[in-house]
Amino acid sequence: MSRYFTNRLAKYAVFISASVSFIVLLAIALFIFREGLPAFEQIGILDFLFGTVWRPGQEQYGILAMIVGSVAVTAGALLLAVPLGIACAILLAEVAPFRFRQILRPAVELLVGIPSVVYGLVGLVLLVPAVRELGGPGYSVLAASIVLTAMVLPTIISISEDSIRAVPAVYKEGALALGATHWQTIRRVLLPAARSGIGASIVLGMGRAVGETMAMIMVIGNTIKIPTTPLDPARTLTGNIAVEIGYAAGLHRNALFATGIVLFIFILIINSIAVISLKRGVHAQNIT
Amino acid sequence: MKIKQLVKRSTLMVSVLLAVALALTGCSGGITITEAGSTTVQPLAQDLADAYMAIDDTVAITVAGGGSSVGVASAADGTVDIGAASRELKPSEEGLGLVKHHIASDGIAIVAHPSQNVTGLTTEEVRNIFSGNITNWAEVGGGNATIVVIAREEGSGTRAAFEELVMEDEVITDDAILFPSNGAVRTAVAGDEDSIGFLSFGYIDETVRVFDIDGVEATVENAISGDYPVVRPLYFLTLGEPTGKVADFIDFCLCPDGQAIVAEDYIPTGPTS
């Protein structure tokens, strides 16, 4: 009896666990939309998305500056992190000696475990004064992008490395047998074959960058103005919510939840792209 | 069938545990008074609550933060017995039936980096700097450097009081760098030679230079005498006149013993013992 009982229990247990995560997601989405939609109604979707003035004290709610801020820091971070990350992935997968890899790979993975507030602190103490030397107040899109770069690198490196390693060995052997050098093989065979995984790693890194909050608040200055240079301060969508929710009431609070809806949709789109690009990769590999 | 029994049994156990936990937390005093709101008031409210609970052990007072707007809203809808606000009520908040108890006052200091060689500003200069009309320290007698304006976020009681007392009809410039707490503003000002910011008196330390305003030094004495211009009230708010233990607690805060506790870090509103 007990064997079957355990079997059934295990089945129910995993089923319940799986349902819980789905229900939590559903509840969060419902809650955000319930709290945020009134803001869309009262402010107007276009005025909310494309308004440049955010002054809750005077009932003005436009989040364009925050959308630009989020996009700017994310783009800046990817500009730095993608070349670095892919280069590091190639090094780990193809070039580095075994022992070197044994040290580097865990070090990269350790980066993921560092709390974001620590990244923010290091950025605040080291980066902000350094950026100030270039001009402006130091709290800037540039400082935020550099901090984010460090935070998304592990994602890009580890997923890219795995996808390069997943390329069937016959591809590499074939290229080498045809007389291609190691670098030619990497560039013309391995990277194209692994591109869906590399693409997914970039998109997942993007998701992390858009969602980062604490480190951004500490180094970006939280100014409500569209940045015109990388040295200007700015504010991210996540920062907008975190900085103001403690004091918000009424329509202000609804507007912050509406900011959450915008973020939610951003992340949804980004994750869908990642899923699609990974699927396409699997499909392509099945054909060949 | 076995599973049903198991579920029943574990539900029972959880309920018993919950009941015990509730009983344990509930039986300490008899009456619980809840307070929430302004983070500026929070440490003071905690000190006052501790002192009152030491006298009257039938009462447990819980103190929470949340911000002035939360204090107003939760007092008005009855979520808490006492709400705390570090600013005047807005027009939209009048008429909610809240009674204000002026338990203390707090000065707001205008601060800069310790290396700043400007020592004093007029209220008008401060207003023009924060509104973005004055952008270089040279315009107020300092070196040639762009002023970096650091302020609190929208909704902060300190910001609201600063706007009301200093800014009049002007708004704080969109170029201002914003941080969500007094402590973060202090850190930012201490780290940037060209910055200016504002802080609650309770947060002043040696890492920042404090400006004289209109020739008056920013001290508690000058704030009490009324010479220092940037002083705001700290309120306890109750829905209607307080009764019972809530009234006793507020009376304690306003009596000389309570005001002596206020005087440790803030500006008392009545005689102290």
XYZ file of C-alpha atoms in Angstrom, chain A residues 97-193:
97
model
C 42.991 25.356 -21.260
C 40.971 23.019 -19.046
C 42.465 24.269 -15.776
C 41.896 27.925 -16.638
C 38.282 27.144 -17.409
C 37.923 25.337 -14.095
C 38.631 28.663 -12.371
C 36.939 31.109 -14.748
C 33.582 29.410 -15.144
C 32.740 29.246 -11.396
C 33.976 32.844 -11.053
C 31.545 33.971 -13.748
C 28.731 32.016 -12.124
C 29.547 33.604 -8.781
C 28.770 37.011 -10.298
C 25.102 35.967 -10.477
C 24.953 35.428 -6.738
C 26.114 38.896 -5.744
C 23.109 40.901 -4.490
C 22.235 43.829 -6.724
C 22.559 46.301 -3.870
C 26.248 45.386 -3.681
C 26.678 46.129 -7.381
C 24.949 49.450 -6.722
C 27.230 50.219 -3.802
C 30.378 49.518 -5.794
C 28.985 51.627 -8.636
C 28.145 54.458 -6.245
C 31.578 54.514 -4.624
C 33.830 53.768 -7.643
C 31.975 54.469 -10.884
C 29.982 57.602 -10.097
C 33.051 59.681 -9.087
C 34.946 58.320 -12.119
C 32.130 59.274 -14.506
C 31.944 62.713 -12.826
C 35.494 63.324 -14.103
C 34.105 63.071 -17.654
C 31.542 65.776 -16.952
C 28.045 66.003 -15.495
C 26.982 64.925 -12.015
C 28.345 61.374 -12.251
C 24.933 59.802 -11.597
C 24.305 58.875 -15.199
C 23.104 56.488 -17.879
C 26.767 55.567 -18.458
C 27.402 54.580 -14.838
C 24.151 52.601 -14.795
C 25.019 50.832 -18.066
C 28.426 49.765 -16.751
C 26.894 48.377 -13.552
C 24.273 46.524 -15.598
C 26.985 45.141 -17.883
C 28.568 43.378 -14.927
C 25.154 42.050 -13.927
C 24.107 40.623 -17.323
C 27.528 39.242 -18.331
C 27.109 35.939 -16.443
C 23.791 35.253 -18.220
C 25.253 35.943 -21.652
C 28.494 34.070 -21.000
C 27.074 30.879 -19.550
C 24.204 30.406 -22.012
C 26.422 31.298 -25.005
C 29.139 28.923 -23.844
C 26.626 26.102 -23.419
C 25.204 26.658 -26.889
C 28.677 26.724 -28.485
C 29.478 23.475 -26.695
C 26.175 21.989 -27.893
C 27.188 22.301 -31.544
C 27.741 18.692 -32.724
C 31.439 17.741 -32.810
C 31.181 16.614 -36.459
C 30.725 20.252 -37.540
C 33.991 21.270 -35.976
C 35.814 18.148 -37.141
C 34.512 18.649 -40.675
C 35.644 22.261 -40.822
C 39.077 21.436 -39.486
C 39.392 18.501 -41.881
C 38.672 20.844 -44.789
C 41.714 22.870 -43.764
C 40.013 25.723 -41.886
C 42.041 27.262 -39.056
C 40.674 27.169 -35.506
C 39.541 30.819 -35.702
C 37.888 30.261 -39.092
C 36.066 27.274 -37.635
C 34.843 29.316 -34.672
C 33.737 32.261 -36.789
C 32.240 30.467 -39.796
C 30.931 27.253 -38.268
C 30.537 27.254 -34.491
C 29.130 30.752 -33.983
C 26.551 30.500 -36.814
C 25.499 27.058 -35.570
